[in-house]
XYZ file of C-alpha atoms in Angstrom:
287
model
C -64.262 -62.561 -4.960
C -61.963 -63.191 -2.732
C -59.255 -60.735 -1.090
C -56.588 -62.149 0.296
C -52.490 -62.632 -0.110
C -50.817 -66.165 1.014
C -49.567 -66.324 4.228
C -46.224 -66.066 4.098
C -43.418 -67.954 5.659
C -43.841 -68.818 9.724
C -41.299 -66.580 12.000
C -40.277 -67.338 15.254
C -42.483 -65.555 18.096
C -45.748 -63.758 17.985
C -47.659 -63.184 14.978
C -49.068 -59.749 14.948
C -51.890 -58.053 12.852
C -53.950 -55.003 13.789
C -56.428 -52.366 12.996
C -55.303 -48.709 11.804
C -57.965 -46.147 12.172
C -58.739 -42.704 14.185
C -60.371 -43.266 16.173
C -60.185 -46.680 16.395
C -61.161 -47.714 19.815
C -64.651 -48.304 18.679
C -63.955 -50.334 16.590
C -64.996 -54.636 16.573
C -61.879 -56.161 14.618
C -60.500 -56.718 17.806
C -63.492 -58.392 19.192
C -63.683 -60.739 16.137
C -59.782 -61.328 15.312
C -59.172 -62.162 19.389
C -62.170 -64.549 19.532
C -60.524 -66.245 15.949
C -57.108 -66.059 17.544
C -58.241 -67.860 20.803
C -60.734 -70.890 19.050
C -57.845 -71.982 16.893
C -55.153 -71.644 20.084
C -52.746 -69.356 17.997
C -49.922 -67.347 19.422
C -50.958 -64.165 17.387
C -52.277 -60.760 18.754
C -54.713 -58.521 16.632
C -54.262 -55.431 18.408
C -55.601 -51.595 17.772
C -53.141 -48.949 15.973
C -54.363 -45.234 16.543
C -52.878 -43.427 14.008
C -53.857 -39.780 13.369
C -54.319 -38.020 9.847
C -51.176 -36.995 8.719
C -49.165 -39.911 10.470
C -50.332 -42.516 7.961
C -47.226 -43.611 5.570
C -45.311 -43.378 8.814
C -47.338 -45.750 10.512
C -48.023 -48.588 7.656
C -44.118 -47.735 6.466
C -43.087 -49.211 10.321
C -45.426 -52.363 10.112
C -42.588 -54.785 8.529
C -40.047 -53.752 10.925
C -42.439 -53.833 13.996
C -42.616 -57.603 12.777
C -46.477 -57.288 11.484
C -48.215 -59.221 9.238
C -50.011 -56.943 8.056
C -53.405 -54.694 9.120
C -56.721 -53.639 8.396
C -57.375 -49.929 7.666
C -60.329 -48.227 8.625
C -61.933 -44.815 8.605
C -60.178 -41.855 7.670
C -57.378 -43.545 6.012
C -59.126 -46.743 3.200
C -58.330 -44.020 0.590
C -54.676 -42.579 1.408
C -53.559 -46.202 1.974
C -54.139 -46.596 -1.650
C -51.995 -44.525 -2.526
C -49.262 -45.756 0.102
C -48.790 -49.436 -0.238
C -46.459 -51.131 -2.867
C -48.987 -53.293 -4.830
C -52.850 -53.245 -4.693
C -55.611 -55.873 -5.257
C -58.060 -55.335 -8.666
C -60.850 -54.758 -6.434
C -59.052 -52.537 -4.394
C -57.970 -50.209 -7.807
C -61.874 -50.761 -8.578
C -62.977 -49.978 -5.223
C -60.136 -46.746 -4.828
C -59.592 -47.981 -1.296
C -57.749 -50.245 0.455
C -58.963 -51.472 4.190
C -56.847 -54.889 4.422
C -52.913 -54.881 4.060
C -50.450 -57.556 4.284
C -46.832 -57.412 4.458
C -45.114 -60.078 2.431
C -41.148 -59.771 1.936
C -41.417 -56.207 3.550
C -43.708 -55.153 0.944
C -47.430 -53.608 1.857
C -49.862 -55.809 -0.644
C -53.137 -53.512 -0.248
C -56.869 -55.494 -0.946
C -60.468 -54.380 -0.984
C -62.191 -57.195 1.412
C -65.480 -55.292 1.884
C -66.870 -56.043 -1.798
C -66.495 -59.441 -0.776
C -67.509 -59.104 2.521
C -70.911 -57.906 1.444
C -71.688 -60.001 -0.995
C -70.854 -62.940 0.959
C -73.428 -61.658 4.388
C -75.749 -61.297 2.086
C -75.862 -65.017 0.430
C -75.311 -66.152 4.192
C -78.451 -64.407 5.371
C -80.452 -64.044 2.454
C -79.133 -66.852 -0.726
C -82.592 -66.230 -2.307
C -81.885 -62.107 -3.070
C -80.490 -63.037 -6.665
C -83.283 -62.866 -8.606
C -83.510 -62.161 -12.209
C -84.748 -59.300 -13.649
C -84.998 -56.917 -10.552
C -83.477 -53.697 -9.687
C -81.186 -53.211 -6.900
C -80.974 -49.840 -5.094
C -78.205 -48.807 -3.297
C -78.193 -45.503 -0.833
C -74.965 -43.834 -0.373
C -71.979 -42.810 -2.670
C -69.451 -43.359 -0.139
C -66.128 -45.891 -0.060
C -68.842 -48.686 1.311
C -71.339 -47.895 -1.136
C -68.498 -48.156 -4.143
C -67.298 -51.384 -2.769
C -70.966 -52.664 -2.689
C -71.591 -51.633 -6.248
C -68.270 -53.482 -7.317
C -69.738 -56.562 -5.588
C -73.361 -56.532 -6.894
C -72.249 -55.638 -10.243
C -70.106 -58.944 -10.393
C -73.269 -61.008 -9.280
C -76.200 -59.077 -10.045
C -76.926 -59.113 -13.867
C -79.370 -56.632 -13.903
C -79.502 -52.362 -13.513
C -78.534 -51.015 -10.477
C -79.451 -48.236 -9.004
C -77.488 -45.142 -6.867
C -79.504 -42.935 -4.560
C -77.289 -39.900 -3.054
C -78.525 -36.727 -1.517
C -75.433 -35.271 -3.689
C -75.699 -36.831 -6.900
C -72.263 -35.966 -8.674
C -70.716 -38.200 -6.229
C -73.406 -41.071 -6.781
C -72.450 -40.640 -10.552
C -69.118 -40.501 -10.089
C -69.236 -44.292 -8.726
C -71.661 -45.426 -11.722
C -69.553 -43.993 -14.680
C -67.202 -46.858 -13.591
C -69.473 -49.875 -14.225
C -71.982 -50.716 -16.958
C -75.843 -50.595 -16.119
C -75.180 -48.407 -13.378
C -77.082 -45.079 -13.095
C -77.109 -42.692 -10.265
C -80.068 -40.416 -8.553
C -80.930 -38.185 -6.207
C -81.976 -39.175 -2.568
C -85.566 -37.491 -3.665
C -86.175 -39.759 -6.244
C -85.503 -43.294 -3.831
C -89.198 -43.986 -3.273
C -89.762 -43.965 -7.639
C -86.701 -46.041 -7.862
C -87.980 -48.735 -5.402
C -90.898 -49.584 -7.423
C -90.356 -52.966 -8.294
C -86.939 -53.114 -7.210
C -85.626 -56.897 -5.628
C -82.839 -55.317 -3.321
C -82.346 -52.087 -1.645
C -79.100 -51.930 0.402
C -78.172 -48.813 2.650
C -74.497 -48.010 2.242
C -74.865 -45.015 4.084
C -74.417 -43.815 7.666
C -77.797 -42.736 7.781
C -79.453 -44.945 10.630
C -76.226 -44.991 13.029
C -76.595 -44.051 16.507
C -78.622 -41.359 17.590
C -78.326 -39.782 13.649
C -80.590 -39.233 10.733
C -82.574 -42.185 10.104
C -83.263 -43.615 6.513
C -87.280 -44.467 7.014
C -88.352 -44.212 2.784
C -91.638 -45.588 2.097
C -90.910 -49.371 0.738
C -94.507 -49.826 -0.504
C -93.577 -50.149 -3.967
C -90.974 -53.095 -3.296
C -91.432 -56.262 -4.734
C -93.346 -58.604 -1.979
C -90.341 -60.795 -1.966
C -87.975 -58.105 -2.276
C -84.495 -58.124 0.084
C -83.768 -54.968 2.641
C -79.983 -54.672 3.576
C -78.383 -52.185 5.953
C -74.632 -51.829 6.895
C -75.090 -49.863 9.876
C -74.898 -52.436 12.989
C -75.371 -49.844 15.905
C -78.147 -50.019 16.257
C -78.603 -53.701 14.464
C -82.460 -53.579 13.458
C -82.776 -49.853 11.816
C -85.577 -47.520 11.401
C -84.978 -49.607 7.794
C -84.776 -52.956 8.675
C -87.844 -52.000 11.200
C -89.966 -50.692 8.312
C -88.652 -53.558 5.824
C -89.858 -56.328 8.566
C -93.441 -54.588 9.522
C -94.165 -55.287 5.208
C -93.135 -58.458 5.789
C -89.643 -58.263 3.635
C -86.415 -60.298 4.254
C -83.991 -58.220 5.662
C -80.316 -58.182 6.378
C -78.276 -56.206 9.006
C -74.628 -55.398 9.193
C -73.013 -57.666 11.291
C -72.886 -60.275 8.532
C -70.555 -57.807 6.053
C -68.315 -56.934 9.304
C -67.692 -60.799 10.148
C -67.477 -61.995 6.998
C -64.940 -59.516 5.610
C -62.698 -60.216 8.489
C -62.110 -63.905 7.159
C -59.811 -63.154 4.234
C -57.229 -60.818 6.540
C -57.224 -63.669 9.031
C -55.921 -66.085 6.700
C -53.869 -63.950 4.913
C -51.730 -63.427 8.168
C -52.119 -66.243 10.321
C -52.676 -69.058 8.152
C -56.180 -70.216 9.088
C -58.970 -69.898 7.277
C -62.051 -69.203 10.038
C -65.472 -69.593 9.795
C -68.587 -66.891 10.215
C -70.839 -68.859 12.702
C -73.564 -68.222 14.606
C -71.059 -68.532 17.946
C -68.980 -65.930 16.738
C -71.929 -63.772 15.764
C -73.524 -64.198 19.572
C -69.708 -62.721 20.797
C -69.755 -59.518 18.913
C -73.323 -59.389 19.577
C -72.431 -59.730 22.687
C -69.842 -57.535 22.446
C -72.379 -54.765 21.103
C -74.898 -55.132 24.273
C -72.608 -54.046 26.742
């Protein structure tokens, strides 16, 4: 499930890679790419790209001149880069965004590395959550939820569940893939009753916001609790998933680990997720 072009051939001079995002100053690719960049002694920069709405083909359209390898794309723009590079991943038509590009013979090759990403925290924290006959629950109808879906559904043999407070959106994501159904945010608790995973793919959670705080009574006993929201790491979720005892999962693992594939892809080295890394950004987080 992996997302990611060959490097291509070395060029004199600094390798260059970025994020493209507004805002982006927030964001952690930095904080991860740098600390990659430094522990394998590369002359590279991963560097952040403001670039408003509106500005977006002019931006991505500069990247092979400005001698880039190639970027990551984050909120607003996963879905309008889509539409703007040359050539796009199967995940990323699956996923209908793109959030990792690399340039290759002045082209823009556009990949989905969050489906992978996910699915590959979630064996790193938590390898026992595939479990046969269980129902996984997913909150959120979003570009992160849809990736998630794409990744469970190539793993998880068994129904999956959507949970939206606007359901047309929720069902819009499981009319592309088979045992899929959607439902309304009203109608989590029911779903959860007997369920082996429930994943929030929602904001809800993140910073000083609405919380997601459902009642996970009728959980499985050895039932998984995933959230993608890292700030704050442990969620009103993960809080109420850990008081019953369940294995949880927070997201910092789906942030690392879908770094690794755009890291290769334009410098050449494959890193590793590890716990020193994770102590940086946690770091990183506390400050």
């Amino acid at each position: 499930m992996t997302e990611q072009a060959s490097a291509g051939p070395s060029s004199a001079g600094t390798r260059l890679a970025g994020i493209v995002g507004w805002p982006v100053a927030h964001s952690l690719s930095p904080v991860i790419h740098s600390y990659w960049i430094r522990k394998h002694r590369l002359d590279a920069a991963y560097v952040p790209l403001p670039v408003r709405p509106g500005h977006l083909e002019t931006a991505l359209r500069a990247l092979p001149a400005l001698g880039f390898r190639g970027c990551n794309v984050t909120v607003p723009h996963k879905v309008e880069a889509r539409s703007l590079v040359d050539e796009e991943s199967a995940l990323a038509g699956t996923v209908g965004a793109v959030n990792t590009i690399f340039v290759r013979d002045g082209r823009l090759i556009g990949a989905n590395t969050d489906v992978g990403g996910f699915v590959d925290g979630l064996h790193e924290q938590r390898p026992e959550w595939h479990r046969s006959g269980r129902r996984a629950v997913v909150v959120g109808a979003g570009g992160a939820a849809r990736a998630i879906v794409a990744g469970l559904r190539a793993e998880h043999g068994d129904e999956i569940v959507i949970a939206n407070r606007t359901v047309a959106k929720a069902e819009e994501i499981a009319a592309q893939f088979e045992s899929v159904r959607a439902v309304g945010l009203r109608e989590l608790e029911a779903e959860l009753a007997g369920a082996g995973l429930l994943v929030n793919a929602s904001t809800l959670g993140m910073g000083n916001g609405p919380t997601l705080d459902p009642d996970l009574a009728g959980l499985a006993a050895d039932a998984v609790v995933a959230d993608i929201v890292y700030v704050p790491l442990e969620t009103a979720l993960l809080r109420g998933a850990s008081r019953r005892g369940l294995a949880t999962v927070d997201g910092l693992g789906m942030l690392l680990h879908q770094a690794v594939p755009g890291f290769e892809g334009w410098f050449g080295v494959r890193p590793v997720v590890d716990q020193d890394l994770r102590k940086h950004v946690l770091a990183t987080l506390e400050k």
